């Protein structure tokens, strides 16, 4: 996973959200660790995220691989920007969390 792929996914999901009235999302990034450098993650968080094209009222669960900590900074950046996001290693737990909103 990198910034370009993430932005493309967000744009497409944002369009679907608008077209179908969606606000809950399950993103499966298992097998797709964040390969961005620390500097690239910083640029995303502080320069690109403020203009990010994704609904602010969204609720997103990310399913990650067990032991994959590569997405932690991006998750924190989204939370700091006001998004409701949480990472899970268990897909059923992620779905249950989304259903609780």
Coordinates of N, CA and C in Angstrom, one line a residue:
X1 N 0.9 -1.2 0.0 CA 0.0 0.0 0.0 C 0.9 1.2 0.0
X2 N 0.5 2.2 -0.8 CA 1.2 3.5 -0.7 C 0.2 4.6 -0.9
X3 N 0.6 5.8 -0.8 CA -0.3 7.0 -0.9 C -1.1 7.0 -2.1
X4 N -0.5 6.8 -3.3 CA -1.2 6.8 -4.5 C -2.4 5.8 -4.6
X5 N -2.1 4.6 -4.2 CA -3.1 3.5 -4.2 C -4.2 3.9 -3.2
X6 N -3.8 4.3 -2.0 CA -4.8 4.7 -1.0 C -5.7 5.8 -1.5
X7 N -5.1 6.8 -2.1 CA -6.0 7.9 -2.6 C -6.9 7.5 -3.7
X8 N -6.5 6.6 -4.6 CA -7.4 6.0 -5.6 C -8.5 5.3 -5.0
X9 N -8.2 4.4 -4.0 CA -9.3 3.7 -3.3 C -10.3 4.6 -2.6
X10 N -9.7 5.6 -2.0 CA -10.6 6.5 -1.3 C -11.5 7.3 -2.2
X11 N -11.0 7.7 -3.3 CA -11.8 8.4 -4.3 C -12.9 7.6 -4.8
X12 N -12.6 6.3 -5.2 CA -13.6 5.4 -5.7 C -14.7 5.1 -4.6
X13 N -14.2 4.8 -3.4 CA -15.1 4.6 -2.3 C -16.0 5.8 -2.0
X14 N -15.4 7.0 -2.0 CA -16.1 8.2 -1.8 C -17.2 8.4 -2.9
X15 N -16.9 8.1 -4.1 CA -18.0 8.2 -5.1 C -19.1 7.2 -4.9
X16 N -18.8 6.0 -4.4 CA -19.8 5.0 -4.1 C -20.6 5.5 -2.9
X17 N -19.9 6.1 -2.0 CA -20.6 6.6 -0.8 C -21.7 7.6 -1.2
X18 N -21.3 8.5 -2.0 CA -22.2 9.6 -2.5 C -23.3 9.0 -3.3
X19 N -23.0 8.1 -4.2 CA -24.1 7.5 -5.1 C -25.1 6.7 -4.3
X20 N -24.6 6.0 -3.3 CA -25.5 5.0 -2.6 C -25.8 5.3 -1.1
X21 N -25.4 6.5 -0.7 CA -25.6 6.9 0.7 C -24.9 6.0 1.7
X22 N -23.7 5.6 1.4 CA -22.9 4.8 2.3 C -22.1 5.6 3.3
X23 N -21.8 5.1 4.5 CA -20.9 5.8 5.4 C -20.0 4.9 6.2
X24 N -20.2 3.6 6.0 CA -19.4 2.6 6.7 C -18.6 1.8 5.6
X25 N -17.3 1.6 6.0 CA -16.4 1.0 5.0 C -15.5 -0.1 5.7
X26 N -15.3 -1.2 5.0 CA -14.4 -2.2 5.4 C -13.3 -2.3 4.4
X27 N -12.1 -1.9 4.8 CA -10.9 -1.9 3.8 C -10.1 -3.1 4.2
X28 N -9.9 -4.0 3.4 CA -9.1 -5.2 3.6 C -7.7 -4.9 3.0
X29 N -6.7 -4.7 3.9 CA -5.3 -4.4 3.4 C -4.4 -5.5 3.9
X30 N -5.0 -6.7 4.1 CA -4.1 -7.9 4.4 C -3.3 -8.2 3.2
X31 N -2.0 -8.4 3.4 CA -1.1 -8.7 2.3 C -0.6 -7.4 1.6
X32 N -1.0 -6.2 2.2 CA -0.6 -4.9 1.5 C -0.1 -4.0 2.6
X33 N 1.1 -4.3 3.1 CA 1.7 -3.4 4.1 C 2.0 -2.0 3.6
X34 N 2.0 -1.1 4.4 CA 2.3 0.3 4.0 C 3.8 0.3 3.7
X35 N 4.1 0.6 2.5 CA 5.5 0.6 2.0 C 6.1 2.0 1.9
X36 N 5.3 3.0 2.4 CA 5.8 4.4 2.4 C 6.9 4.6 3.4
X37 N 7.8 5.5 3.1 CA 8.9 5.9 4.1 C 8.2 6.8 5.2
X38 N 9.0 7.0 6.2 CA 8.5 7.9 7.3 C 8.2 9.2 6.7
X39 N 9.1 9.7 5.9 CA 8.9 11.1 5.3 C 7.7 11.1 4.4
X40 N 7.4 10.1 3.6 CA 6.3 10.0 2.8 C 5.0 10.0 3.6
X41 N 5.0 9.2 4.7 CA 3.8 9.2 5.6 C 3.6 10.5 6.2
X42 N 4.7 11.2 6.6 CA 4.5 12.6 7.1 C 3.9 13.5 6.1
X43 N 4.4 13.5 4.9 CA 3.8 14.4 3.8 C 2.3 14.1 3.7
X44 N 2.0 12.8 3.7 CA 0.6 12.5 3.5 C -0.2 13.1 4.7
X45 N 0.2 12.8 5.9 CA -0.5 13.3 7.1 C -0.7 14.8 7.2
X46 N 0.3 15.5 6.8 CA 0.3 16.9 7.0 C 0.1 17.8 5.8
X47 N 0.2 17.2 4.6 CA 0.0 18.0 3.4 C -1.1 17.5 2.5
X48 N -1.3 16.2 2.5 CA -2.3 15.6 1.6 C -3.6 15.3 2.3
X49 N -3.5 14.8 3.5 CA -4.7 14.4 4.2 C -5.7 15.6 4.4
X50 N -5.3 16.8 4.6 CA -6.3 17.9 4.8 C -7.2 18.1 3.5
X51 N -6.7 17.7 2.3 CA -7.5 17.8 1.1 C -8.0 16.4 0.7
X52 N -7.9 15.4 1.5 CA -8.3 14.1 1.2 C -9.8 14.0 0.8
X53 N -10.0 13.3 -0.4 CA -11.4 13.2 -0.9 C -12.1 12.0 -0.3
X54 N -12.5 12.1 0.9 CA -13.2 11.0 1.5 C -14.2 11.6 2.5
X55 N -15.4 11.0 2.6 CA -16.4 11.6 3.5 C -16.0 11.7 4.9
X56 N -16.1 12.9 5.5 CA -15.7 13.1 6.9 C -16.6 12.3 7.9
X57 N -17.8 12.1 7.4 CA -18.8 11.4 8.3 C -18.7 9.8 8.2
X58 N -17.6 9.4 7.5 CA -17.5 7.9 7.3 C -17.0 7.3 8.6
X59 N -17.2 6.0 8.6 CA -16.7 5.1 9.6 C -16.0 3.9 8.9
X60 N -14.7 3.8 9.2 CA -13.9 2.8 8.4 C -13.1 1.9 9.3
X61 N -13.2 0.6 9.0 CA -12.5 -0.5 9.6 C -11.4 -1.0 8.6
X62 N -10.2 -1.1 9.1 CA -9.2 -1.7 8.2 C -8.8 -3.1 8.8
X63 N -8.8 -4.1 7.9 CA -8.4 -5.4 8.3 C -7.0 -5.6 7.8
X64 N -6.1 -5.8 8.8 CA -4.6 -5.9 8.6 C -4.1 -7.3 8.9
X65 N -3.0 -7.6 8.5 CA -2.3 -8.9 8.9 C -1.9 -8.8 10.3
X66 N -2.0 -10.0 11.0 CA -1.4 -10.1 12.3 C 0.0 -9.7 12.3
X67 N 0.4 -8.8 13.2 CA 1.8 -8.4 13.4 C 2.2 -7.2 12.4
X68 N 1.3 -6.8 11.6 CA 1.6 -5.7 10.7 C 1.3 -4.3 11.4
X69 N 2.4 -3.7 11.7 CA 2.2 -2.3 12.4 C 2.5 -1.2 11.4
X70 N 2.6 -1.5 10.1 CA 3.0 -0.5 9.1 C 1.9 0.5 8.9
X71 N 0.7 0.3 9.3 CA -0.4 1.2 9.0 C -0.7 2.1 10.2
X72 N 0.0 1.9 11.3 CA -0.3 2.6 12.6 C -0.3 4.1 12.4
X73 N 0.7 4.6 11.8 CA 0.9 6.1 11.7 C -0.3 6.7 10.8
X74 N -0.6 6.0 9.8 CA -1.7 6.5 8.9 C -3.0 6.4 9.6
X75 N -3.3 5.4 10.4 CA -4.5 5.3 11.2 C -4.5 6.5 12.2
X76 N -3.4 6.7 12.8 CA -3.4 7.9 13.8 C -3.6 9.2 13.1
X77 N -3.0 9.4 11.9 CA -3.2 10.6 11.1 C -4.7 10.8 10.8
X78 N -5.4 9.7 10.4 CA -6.8 9.8 10.1 C -7.6 10.2 11.3
X79 N -7.3 9.6 12.5 CA -8.0 9.9 13.7 C -7.7 11.4 14.1
X80 N -6.5 11.8 14.0 CA -6.2 13.2 14.3 C -6.9 14.2 13.3
X81 N -7.3 13.7 12.1 CA -8.0 14.6 11.2 C -9.5 14.5 11.4
X82 N -9.9 13.7 12.4 CA -11.4 13.7 12.7 C -12.1 12.5 12.1
X83 N -11.4 11.6 11.4 CA -12.1 10.4 10.9 C -12.3 9.4 12.0
X84 N -13.3 8.5 11.9 CA -13.5 7.4 12.8 C -13.0 6.2 12.1
X85 N -11.8 5.7 12.5 CA -11.2 4.5 11.9 C -10.6 3.6 13.0
X86 N -10.5 2.4 12.7 CA -9.9 1.4 13.6 C -9.4 0.2 12.8
X87 N -8.3 -0.3 13.2 CA -7.7 -1.5 12.6 C -8.0 -2.8 13.3
X88 N -8.1 -3.8 12.6 CA -8.4 -5.1 13.2 C -7.6 -6.2 12.4
X89 N -7.3 -7.3 13.1 CA -6.7 -8.4 12.5 C -7.8 -9.5 12.2
X90 N -9.0 -9.3 12.8 CA -10.1 -10.3 12.6 C -11.2 -9.6 11.9
X91 N -11.5 -10.1 10.7 CA -12.6 -9.5 9.9 C -13.9 -9.5 10.6
X92 N -14.3 -10.5 11.3 CA -15.6 -10.6 12.0 C -15.7 -9.5 13.0
X93 N -14.6 -9.3 13.7 CA -14.5 -8.2 14.8 C -14.7 -6.8 14.1
X94 N -14.1 -6.7 12.9 CA -14.2 -5.4 12.2 C -15.7 -5.1 11.8
X95 N -16.3 -6.2 11.3 CA -17.7 -6.1 10.9 C -18.6 -5.8 12.1
X96 N -18.4 -6.4 13.2 CA -19.2 -6.2 14.4 C -19.0 -4.8 14.9
X97 N -17.8 -4.2 14.8 CA -17.5 -2.9 15.2 C -18.2 -1.9 14.3
X98 N -18.2 -2.1 13.0 CA -18.9 -1.2 12.1 C -20.4 -1.3 12.3
X99 N -20.9 -2.5 12.6 CA -22.4 -2.6 12.9 C -22.8 -1.9 14.1
X100 N -21.9 -1.7 15.1 CA -22.2 -1.0 16.3 C -22.4 0.5 16.1
X101 N -22.1 1.1 15.0 CA -22.3 2.5 14.7 C -23.7 2.7 14.0

